[in-house]
């Protein structure tokens, strides 16, 4: 059974940092593309960062230079290091996996992905 679990959300003031983690079980995630998506209040879910099996990363313009995606294969854990947080970063954050990075990065509502986490809430106050 494929499972993704994301502890690590929380509240932080603008300008602060937070690291999200995603524990993976049930599949060899090192062969998949892994990613982070988020859904802000009143907005559609969007892909913000991906990391493929070769270590290549992509980022949405809105987070580029502030967020960093990484993984620890030995721990089967995906991370999202978030810095210089802004109130507009407030959202539910989800980790996800798919054989195709493009589906994560350019996610559209209703698109089926291979695996999802349950989401974790990040709140950034001004």
mmCIF file of N, CA and C in Angstrom:
data_model
loop_
_atom_site.group_PDB
_atom_site.id
_atom_site.type_symbol
_atom_site.label_atom_id
_atom_site.label_comp_id
_atom_site.label_asym_id
_atom_site.label_seq_id
_atom_site.Cartn_x
_atom_site.Cartn_y
_atom_site.Cartn_z
ATOM 1 N N UNK A 1 0.847 -1.183 0.000
ATOM 2 C CA UNK A 1 0.000 0.000 0.000
ATOM 3 C C UNK A 1 0.891 1.244 0.000
ATOM 4 N N UNK A 2 0.608 2.131 -0.943
ATOM 5 C CA UNK A 2 1.386 3.354 -1.045
ATOM 6 C C UNK A 2 0.883 4.351 -0.017
ATOM 7 N N UNK A 3 1.798 4.915 0.745
ATOM 8 C CA UNK A 3 1.421 5.918 1.727
ATOM 9 C C UNK A 3 2.410 7.058 1.723
ATOM 10 N N UNK A 4 1.888 8.259 1.778
ATOM 11 C CA UNK A 4 2.680 9.463 1.953
ATOM 12 C C UNK A 4 2.127 10.182 3.167
ATOM 13 N N UNK A 5 3.000 10.583 4.054
ATOM 14 C CA UNK A 5 2.546 11.252 5.268
ATOM 15 C C UNK A 5 3.387 12.494 5.473
ATOM 16 N N UNK A 6 2.746 13.628 5.726
ATOM 17 C CA UNK A 6 3.434 14.884 5.882
ATOM 18 C C UNK A 6 3.219 15.523 7.236
ATOM 19 N N UNK A 7 4.034 15.180 8.215
ATOM 20 C CA UNK A 7 4.019 15.992 9.432
ATOM 21 C C UNK A 7 4.799 17.275 9.155
ATOM 22 N N UNK A 8 4.767 18.220 10.026
ATOM 23 C CA UNK A 8 5.688 19.340 9.910
ATOM 24 C C UNK A 8 5.110 20.669 9.514
ATOM 25 N N UNK A 9 3.802 20.768 9.317
ATOM 26 C CA UNK A 9 3.236 22.069 9.022
ATOM 27 C C UNK A 9 3.185 22.916 10.278
ATOM 28 N N UNK A 10 2.608 24.088 10.167
ATOM 29 C CA UNK A 10 2.486 24.931 11.335
ATOM 30 C C UNK A 10 2.326 26.377 10.973
ATOM 31 N N UNK A 11 2.489 27.237 11.970
ATOM 32 C CA UNK A 11 2.350 28.675 11.783
ATOM 33 C C UNK A 11 3.699 29.347 11.938
ATOM 34 N N UNK A 12 3.915 30.363 11.137
ATOM 35 C CA UNK A 12 5.180 31.090 11.174
ATOM 36 C C UNK A 12 4.921 32.525 10.754
ATOM 37 N N UNK A 13 5.754 33.434 11.213
ATOM 38 C CA UNK A 13 5.623 34.823 10.798
ATOM 39 C C UNK A 13 6.290 35.041 9.453
ATOM 40 N N UNK A 14 5.834 36.054 8.761
ATOM 41 C CA UNK A 14 6.416 36.403 7.465
ATOM 42 C C UNK A 14 7.919 36.613 7.618
ATOM 43 N N UNK A 15 8.647 36.078 6.646
ATOM 44 C CA UNK A 15 10.098 36.157 6.695
ATOM 45 C C UNK A 15 10.749 34.966 7.346
ATOM 46 N N UNK A 16 9.944 34.137 7.984
ATOM 47 C CA UNK A 16 10.463 32.975 8.673
ATOM 48 C C UNK A 16 10.661 31.779 7.758
ATOM 49 N N UNK A 17 11.073 30.675 8.369
ATOM 50 C CA UNK A 17 11.355 29.446 7.637
ATOM 51 C C UNK A 17 10.619 28.267 8.253
ATOM 52 N N UNK A 18 10.415 27.264 7.432
ATOM 53 C CA UNK A 18 9.739 26.049 7.891
ATOM 54 C C UNK A 18 10.174 24.912 6.976
ATOM 55 N N UNK A 19 10.319 23.720 7.515
ATOM 56 C CA UNK A 19 10.641 22.569 6.687
ATOM 57 C C UNK A 19 9.537 21.536 6.788
ATOM 58 N N UNK A 20 9.023 21.157 5.650
ATOM 59 C CA UNK A 20 8.032 20.095 5.577
ATOM 60 C C UNK A 20 8.736 18.796 5.222
ATOM 61 N N UNK A 21 8.205 17.703 5.742
ATOM 62 C CA UNK A 21 8.733 16.398 5.394
ATOM 63 C C UNK A 21 7.607 15.485 4.957
ATOM 64 N N UNK A 22 7.951 14.497 4.186
ATOM 65 C CA UNK A 22 6.973 13.560 3.644
ATOM 66 C C UNK A 22 7.580 12.172 3.714
ATOM 67 N N UNK A 23 7.060 11.339 4.555
ATOM 68 C CA UNK A 23 7.538 9.969 4.687
ATOM 69 C C UNK A 23 6.828 9.083 3.685
ATOM 70 N N UNK A 24 7.595 8.277 2.997
ATOM 71 C CA UNK A 24 7.065 7.458 1.918
ATOM 72 C C UNK A 24 7.185 5.991 2.276
ATOM 73 N N UNK A 25 6.132 5.250 2.023
ATOM 74 C CA UNK A 25 6.193 3.799 2.216
ATOM 75 C C UNK A 25 5.337 3.121 1.169
ATOM 76 N N UNK A 26 5.664 1.892 0.887
ATOM 77 C CA UNK A 26 4.839 1.103 -0.017
ATOM 78 C C UNK A 26 5.300 1.091 -1.462
ATOM 79 N N UNK A 27 6.301 1.899 -1.793
ATOM 80 C CA UNK A 27 6.830 1.840 -3.157
ATOM 81 C C UNK A 27 8.247 2.386 -3.160
ATOM 82 N N UNK A 28 8.968 2.070 -4.236
ATOM 83 C CA UNK A 28 10.358 2.521 -4.368
ATOM 84 C C UNK A 28 10.339 3.927 -4.926
ATOM 85 N N UNK A 29 10.226 4.887 -4.011
ATOM 86 C CA UNK A 29 9.978 6.251 -4.459
ATOM 87 C C UNK A 29 11.162 6.842 -5.205
ATOM 88 N N UNK A 30 12.345 6.245 -5.041
ATOM 89 C CA UNK A 30 13.512 6.790 -5.735
ATOM 90 C C UNK A 30 13.378 6.685 -7.243
ATOM 91 N N UNK A 31 12.481 5.856 -7.717
ATOM 92 C CA UNK A 31 12.291 5.719 -9.157
ATOM 93 C C UNK A 31 11.172 6.603 -9.688
ATOM 94 N N UNK A 32 10.474 7.278 -8.798
ATOM 95 C CA UNK A 32 9.372 8.152 -9.186
ATOM 96 C C UNK A 32 9.820 9.614 -9.167
ATOM 97 N N UNK A 33 9.031 10.437 -9.812
ATOM 98 C CA UNK A 33 9.155 11.868 -9.610
ATOM 99 C C UNK A 33 8.348 12.210 -8.358
ATOM 100 N N UNK A 34 8.946 12.980 -7.469
ATOM 101 C CA UNK A 34 8.275 13.419 -6.250
ATOM 102 C C UNK A 34 8.037 14.920 -6.329
ATOM 103 N N UNK A 35 7.002 15.370 -5.679
ATOM 104 C CA UNK A 35 6.729 16.795 -5.753
ATOM 105 C C UNK A 35 5.908 17.304 -4.587
ATOM 106 N N UNK A 36 5.858 18.606 -4.507
ATOM 107 C CA UNK A 36 5.017 19.304 -3.543
ATOM 108 C C UNK A 36 4.012 20.162 -4.298
ATOM 109 N N UNK A 37 2.795 20.098 -3.860
ATOM 110 C CA UNK A 37 1.724 20.935 -4.389
ATOM 111 C C UNK A 37 1.109 21.684 -3.220
ATOM 112 N N UNK A 38 0.404 22.750 -3.526
ATOM 113 C CA UNK A 38 -0.273 23.476 -2.466
ATOM 114 C C UNK A 38 -1.598 24.024 -2.967
ATOM 115 N N UNK A 39 -2.475 24.248 -1.993
ATOM 116 C CA UNK A 39 -3.769 24.836 -2.311
ATOM 117 C C UNK A 39 -4.061 25.926 -1.302
ATOM 118 N N UNK A 40 -4.029 27.153 -1.794
ATOM 119 C CA UNK A 40 -4.332 28.300 -0.950
ATOM 120 C C UNK A 40 -5.846 28.481 -0.853
ATOM 121 N N UNK A 41 -6.303 29.158 0.185
ATOM 122 C CA UNK A 41 -7.748 29.368 0.335
ATOM 123 C C UNK A 41 -8.354 30.020 -0.894
ATOM 124 N N UNK A 42 -9.389 29.404 -1.437
ATOM 125 C CA UNK A 42 -10.086 29.959 -2.576
ATOM 126 C C UNK A 42 -9.391 29.779 -3.907
ATOM 127 N N UNK A 43 -8.290 29.055 -3.918
ATOM 128 C CA UNK A 43 -7.542 28.855 -5.163
ATOM 129 C C UNK A 43 -7.432 27.375 -5.496
ATOM 130 N N UNK A 44 -7.045 27.107 -6.726
ATOM 131 C CA UNK A 44 -6.872 25.740 -7.147
ATOM 132 C C UNK A 44 -5.528 25.187 -6.669
ATOM 133 N N UNK A 45 -5.476 23.890 -6.551
ATOM 134 C CA UNK A 45 -4.229 23.239 -6.165
ATOM 135 C C UNK A 45 -3.215 23.400 -7.298
ATOM 136 N N UNK A 46 -1.976 23.688 -6.933
ATOM 137 C CA UNK A 46 -0.940 23.917 -7.933
ATOM 138 C C UNK A 46 0.345 23.212 -7.537
ATOM 139 N N UNK A 47 1.075 22.776 -8.544
ATOM 140 C CA UNK A 47 2.381 22.200 -8.300
ATOM 141 C C UNK A 47 3.405 23.292 -8.110
ATOM 142 N N UNK A 48 4.273 23.141 -7.095
ATOM 143 C CA UNK A 48 5.260 24.182 -6.836
ATOM 144 C C UNK A 48 6.699 23.682 -6.909
ATOM 145 N N UNK A 49 6.935 22.398 -6.756
ATOM 146 C CA UNK A 49 8.308 21.895 -6.800
ATOM 147 C C UNK A 49 8.299 20.415 -7.144
ATOM 148 N N UNK A 50 9.252 20.017 -7.964
ATOM 149 C CA UNK A 50 9.398 18.607 -8.300
ATOM 150 C C UNK A 50 10.868 18.192 -8.211
ATOM 151 N N UNK A 51 11.064 16.902 -7.994
ATOM 152 C CA UNK A 51 12.405 16.332 -7.917
ATOM 153 C C UNK A 51 12.346 14.960 -8.575
ATOM 154 N N UNK A 52 13.088 14.810 -9.674
ATOM 155 C CA UNK A 52 12.998 13.524 -10.369
ATOM 156 C C UNK A 52 14.066 12.559 -9.882
ATOM 157 N N UNK A 53 14.059 11.368 -10.445
ATOM 158 C CA UNK A 53 14.962 10.308 -9.976
ATOM 159 C C UNK A 53 16.423 10.604 -10.281
ATOM 160 N N UNK A 54 16.677 11.560 -11.176
ATOM 161 C CA UNK A 54 18.055 11.967 -11.488
ATOM 162 C C UNK A 54 18.506 13.153 -10.649
ATOM 163 N N UNK A 55 17.625 13.629 -9.779
ATOM 164 C CA UNK A 55 17.980 14.762 -8.934
ATOM 165 C C UNK A 55 17.693 16.116 -9.528
ATOM 166 N N UNK A 56 17.015 16.142 -10.659
ATOM 167 C CA UNK A 56 16.688 17.415 -11.312
ATOM 168 C C UNK A 56 15.450 18.014 -10.660
ATOM 169 N N UNK A 57 15.527 19.290 -10.365
ATOM 170 C CA UNK A 57 14.427 19.974 -9.693
ATOM 171 C C UNK A 57 13.784 21.014 -10.612
ATOM 172 N N UNK A 58 12.508 21.265 -10.365
ATOM 173 C CA UNK A 58 11.815 22.380 -10.997
ATOM 174 C C UNK A 58 11.018 23.100 -9.931
ATOM 175 N N UNK A 59 10.816 24.403 -10.145
ATOM 176 C CA UNK A 59 10.077 25.212 -9.179
ATOM 177 C C UNK A 59 9.136 26.163 -9.900
ATOM 178 N N UNK A 60 8.007 26.420 -9.265
ATOM 179 C CA UNK A 60 7.139 27.481 -9.743
ATOM 180 C C UNK A 60 7.820 28.820 -9.499
ATOM 181 N N UNK A 61 7.548 29.787 -10.355
ATOM 182 C CA UNK A 61 8.164 31.102 -10.207
ATOM 183 C C UNK A 61 7.861 31.716 -8.840
ATOM 184 N N UNK A 62 6.701 31.407 -8.308
ATOM 185 C CA UNK A 62 6.286 32.018 -7.045
ATOM 186 C C UNK A 62 7.139 31.578 -5.860
ATOM 187 N N UNK A 63 7.847 30.460 -5.989
ATOM 188 C CA UNK A 63 8.648 29.959 -4.863
ATOM 189 C C UNK A 63 10.127 29.843 -5.202
ATOM 190 N N UNK A 64 10.480 30.066 -6.445
ATOM 191 C CA UNK A 64 11.864 29.904 -6.880
ATOM 192 C C UNK A 64 12.783 30.828 -6.092
ATOM 193 N N UNK A 65 13.872 30.267 -5.607
ATOM 194 C CA UNK A 65 14.820 31.054 -4.826
ATOM 195 C C UNK A 65 14.496 31.093 -3.339
ATOM 196 N N UNK A 66 13.299 30.667 -2.972
ATOM 197 C CA UNK A 66 12.903 30.661 -1.557
ATOM 198 C C UNK A 66 12.664 29.252 -1.028
ATOM 199 N N UNK A 67 12.216 28.356 -1.877
ATOM 200 C CA UNK A 67 11.914 26.982 -1.474
ATOM 201 C C UNK A 67 12.936 26.035 -2.104
ATOM 202 N N UNK A 68 13.180 24.930 -1.404
ATOM 203 C CA UNK A 68 14.120 23.935 -1.921
ATOM 204 C C UNK A 68 13.573 22.539 -1.630
ATOM 205 N N UNK A 69 13.484 21.729 -2.672
ATOM 206 C CA UNK A 69 13.004 20.357 -2.526
ATOM 207 C C UNK A 69 14.194 19.418 -2.499
ATOM 208 N N UNK A 70 14.131 18.419 -1.641
ATOM 209 C CA UNK A 70 15.212 17.453 -1.550
ATOM 210 C C UNK A 70 14.656 16.136 -1.011
ATOM 211 N N UNK A 71 15.474 15.114 -1.038
ATOM 212 C CA UNK A 71 15.034 13.834 -0.500
ATOM 213 C C UNK A 71 16.201 13.084 0.116
ATOM 214 N N UNK A 72 15.878 12.214 1.037
ATOM 215 C CA UNK A 72 16.845 11.331 1.671
ATOM 216 C C UNK A 72 16.391 9.909 1.358
ATOM 217 N N UNK A 73 17.063 9.279 0.412
ATOM 218 C CA UNK A 73 16.636 7.943 -0.007
ATOM 219 C C UNK A 73 16.761 6.921 1.115
ATOM 220 N N UNK A 74 17.766 7.068 1.959
ATOM 221 C CA UNK A 74 17.962 6.118 3.046
ATOM 222 C C UNK A 74 16.809 6.172 4.046
ATOM 223 N N UNK A 75 16.221 7.350 4.186
ATOM 224 C CA UNK A 75 15.112 7.527 5.126
ATOM 225 C C UNK A 75 13.759 7.504 4.429
ATOM 226 N N UNK A 76 13.756 7.350 3.103
ATOM 227 C CA UNK A 76 12.503 7.390 2.340
ATOM 228 C C UNK A 76 11.694 8.627 2.686
ATOM 229 N N UNK A 77 12.361 9.755 2.678
ATOM 230 C CA UNK A 77 11.716 10.993 3.084
ATOM 231 C C UNK A 77 11.994 12.107 2.090
ATOM 232 N N UNK A 78 10.943 12.826 1.756
ATOM 233 C CA UNK A 78 11.012 13.997 0.884
ATOM 234 C C UNK A 78 10.875 15.230 1.759
ATOM 235 N N UNK A 79 11.595 16.289 1.399
ATOM 236 C CA UNK A 79 11.562 17.523 2.176
ATOM 237 C C UNK A 79 11.209 18.712 1.298
ATOM 238 N N UNK A 80 10.671 19.724 1.937
ATOM 239 C CA UNK A 80 10.507 21.030 1.314
ATOM 240 C C UNK A 80 10.957 22.068 2.326
ATOM 241 N N UNK A 81 12.120 22.662 2.072
ATOM 242 C CA UNK A 81 12.634 23.731 2.918
ATOM 243 C C UNK A 81 12.084 25.042 2.401
ATOM 244 N N UNK A 82 11.372 25.754 3.255
ATOM 245 C CA UNK A 82 10.734 27.001 2.853
ATOM 246 C C UNK A 82 11.343 28.149 3.642
ATOM 247 N N UNK A 83 11.806 29.158 2.932
ATOM 248 C CA UNK A 83 12.430 30.313 3.566
ATOM 249 C C UNK A 83 11.781 31.587 3.045
ATOM 250 N N UNK A 84 12.038 32.683 3.736
ATOM 251 C CA UNK A 84 11.474 33.986 3.355
ATOM 252 C C UNK A 84 9.980 33.854 3.075
ATOM 253 N N UNK A 85 9.293 33.221 3.987
ATOM 254 C CA UNK A 85 7.871 32.943 3.782
ATOM 255 C C UNK A 85 7.056 34.224 3.763
ATOM 256 N N UNK A 86 6.016 34.196 2.943
ATOM 257 C CA UNK A 86 5.130 35.337 2.770
ATOM 258 C C UNK A 86 3.707 34.914 3.152
ATOM 259 N N UNK A 87 2.865 35.864 3.510
ATOM 260 C CA UNK A 87 1.465 35.501 3.821
ATOM 261 C C UNK A 87 0.781 34.750 2.672
ATOM 262 N N UNK A 88 1.157 35.066 1.448
ATOM 263 C CA UNK A 88 0.540 34.380 0.311
ATOM 264 C C UNK A 88 0.999 32.935 0.168
ATOM 265 N N UNK A 89 1.964 32.504 0.968
ATOM 266 C CA UNK A 89 2.355 31.093 0.993
ATOM 267 C C UNK A 89 1.428 30.266 1.880
ATOM 268 N N UNK A 90 0.524 30.914 2.575
ATOM 269 C CA UNK A 90 -0.443 30.195 3.406
ATOM 270 C C UNK A 90 -1.272 29.260 2.541
ATOM 271 N N UNK A 91 -1.264 27.971 2.899
ATOM 272 C CA UNK A 91 -1.944 26.974 2.069
ATOM 273 C C UNK A 91 -1.853 25.610 2.736
ATOM 274 N N UNK A 92 -2.639 24.683 2.203
ATOM 275 C CA UNK A 92 -2.431 23.269 2.488
ATOM 276 C C UNK A 92 -1.354 22.770 1.532
ATOM 277 N N UNK A 93 -0.375 22.102 2.077
ATOM 278 C CA UNK A 93 0.720 21.582 1.277
ATOM 279 C C UNK A 93 0.626 20.063 1.222
ATOM 280 N N UNK A 94 0.797 19.542 0.012
ATOM 281 C CA UNK A 94 0.690 18.108 -0.223
ATOM 282 C C UNK A 94 1.953 17.599 -0.893
ATOM 283 N N UNK A 95 2.435 16.456 -0.455
ATOM 284 C CA UNK A 95 3.450 15.779 -1.248
ATOM 285 C C UNK A 95 2.737 14.775 -2.150
ATOM 286 N N UNK A 96 3.358 14.475 -3.248
ATOM 287 C CA UNK A 96 2.756 13.575 -4.219
ATOM 288 C C UNK A 96 3.844 12.909 -5.034
ATOM 289 N N UNK A 97 3.464 11.818 -5.665
ATOM 290 C CA UNK A 97 4.394 11.074 -6.505
ATOM 291 C C UNK A 97 3.717 10.692 -7.804
ATOM 292 N N UNK A 98 4.497 10.695 -8.860
ATOM 293 C CA UNK A 98 3.983 10.245 -10.137
ATOM 294 C C UNK A 98 5.140 9.843 -11.017
ATOM 295 N N UNK A 99 4.863 8.998 -11.978
ATOM 296 C CA UNK A 99 5.914 8.590 -12.907
ATOM 297 C C UNK A 99 6.358 9.757 -13.785
ATOM 298 N N UNK A 100 5.520 10.775 -13.926
ATOM 299 C CA UNK A 100 5.817 11.908 -14.798
ATOM 300 C C UNK A 100 5.864 13.199 -14.007
ATOM 301 N N UNK A 101 7.007 13.856 -14.019
ATOM 302 C CA UNK A 101 7.165 15.131 -13.309
ATOM 303 C C UNK A 101 6.210 16.195 -13.824
ATOM 304 N N UNK A 102 5.937 16.169 -15.115
ATOM 305 C CA UNK A 102 5.095 17.208 -15.703
ATOM 306 C C UNK A 102 3.707 17.212 -15.065
ATOM 307 N N UNK A 103 3.213 16.037 -14.689
ATOM 308 C CA UNK A 103 1.891 15.973 -14.075
ATOM 309 C C UNK A 103 1.896 16.628 -12.701
ATOM 310 N N UNK A 104 3.027 16.551 -11.994
ATOM 311 C CA UNK A 104 3.134 17.198 -10.695
ATOM 312 C C UNK A 104 3.316 18.705 -10.859
ATOM 313 N N UNK A 105 4.218 19.086 -11.716
ATOM 314 C CA UNK A 105 4.553 20.500 -11.862
ATOM 315 C C UNK A 105 3.404 21.287 -12.473
ATOM 316 N N UNK A 106 2.692 20.707 -13.411
ATOM 317 C CA UNK A 106 1.617 21.403 -14.115
ATOM 318 C C UNK A 106 0.270 20.800 -13.769
ATOM 319 N N UNK A 107 0.134 20.421 -12.514
ATOM 320 C CA UNK A 107 -1.086 19.786 -12.049
ATOM 321 C C UNK A 107 -2.308 20.636 -12.326
ATOM 322 N N UNK A 108 -3.393 19.970 -12.749
ATOM 323 C CA UNK A 108 -4.692 20.615 -12.902
ATOM 324 C C UNK A 108 -5.711 19.814 -12.097
ATOM 325 N N UNK A 109 -6.700 20.476 -11.534
ATOM 326 C CA UNK A 109 -7.675 19.785 -10.679
ATOM 327 C C UNK A 109 -8.296 18.577 -11.361
ATOM 328 N N UNK A 110 -8.349 17.486 -10.619
ATOM 329 C CA UNK A 110 -8.941 16.264 -11.138
ATOM 330 C C UNK A 110 -7.943 15.328 -11.793
ATOM 331 N N UNK A 111 -6.729 15.792 -12.007
ATOM 332 C CA UNK A 111 -5.710 14.940 -12.629
ATOM 333 C C UNK A 111 -5.307 13.840 -11.655
ATOM 334 N N UNK A 112 -5.307 12.625 -12.113
ATOM 335 C CA UNK A 112 -4.944 11.497 -11.254
ATOM 336 C C UNK A 112 -3.434 11.385 -11.131
ATOM 337 N N UNK A 113 -2.949 11.288 -9.907
ATOM 338 C CA UNK A 113 -1.535 11.068 -9.646
ATOM 339 C C UNK A 113 -1.363 9.713 -8.984
ATOM 340 N N UNK A 114 -0.139 9.192 -9.019
ATOM 341 C CA UNK A 114 0.091 7.849 -8.479
ATOM 342 C C UNK A 114 -0.087 7.795 -6.967
ATOM 343 N N UNK A 115 0.267 8.851 -6.282
ATOM 344 C CA UNK A 115 0.135 8.844 -4.822
ATOM 345 C C UNK A 115 0.054 10.265 -4.289
ATOM 346 N N UNK A 116 -0.702 10.429 -3.209
ATOM 347 C CA UNK A 116 -0.879 11.711 -2.537
ATOM 348 C C UNK A 116 -0.655 11.553 -1.040
ATOM 349 N N UNK A 117 -0.133 12.587 -0.419
ATOM 350 C CA UNK A 117 -0.199 12.658 1.026
ATOM 351 C C UNK A 117 -1.516 13.290 1.447
ATOM 352 N N UNK A 118 -1.753 13.323 2.749
ATOM 353 C CA UNK A 118 -3.036 13.849 3.230
ATOM 354 C C UNK A 118 -3.030 15.359 3.369
ATOM 355 N N UNK A 119 -1.861 15.968 3.299
ATOM 356 C CA UNK A 119 -1.754 17.417 3.373
ATOM 357 C C UNK A 119 -1.418 17.914 4.758
ATOM 358 N N UNK A 120 -0.754 19.043 4.801
ATOM 359 C CA UNK A 120 -0.423 19.692 6.063
ATOM 360 C C UNK A 120 -0.585 21.202 5.887
ATOM 361 N N UNK A 121 -1.122 21.855 6.894
ATOM 362 C CA UNK A 121 -1.438 23.272 6.787
ATOM 363 C C UNK A 121 -0.247 24.136 7.205
ATOM 364 N N UNK A 122 0.063 25.099 6.365
ATOM 365 C CA UNK A 122 1.078 26.102 6.669
ATOM 366 C C UNK A 122 0.397 27.463 6.687
ATOM 367 N N UNK A 123 0.557 28.184 7.778
ATOM 368 C CA UNK A 123 -0.030 29.510 7.916
ATOM 369 C C UNK A 123 1.082 30.519 8.156
ATOM 370 N N UNK A 124 1.125 31.548 7.319
ATOM 371 C CA UNK A 124 2.142 32.590 7.435
ATOM 372 C C UNK A 124 1.439 33.891 7.786
ATOM 373 N N UNK A 125 1.781 34.446 8.923
ATOM 374 C CA UNK A 125 1.139 35.674 9.373
ATOM 375 C C UNK A 125 2.047 36.874 9.082
ATOM 376 N N UNK A 126 1.409 37.994 8.831
ATOM 377 C CA UNK A 126 2.167 39.215 8.507
ATOM 378 C C UNK A 126 2.536 39.987 9.756
#
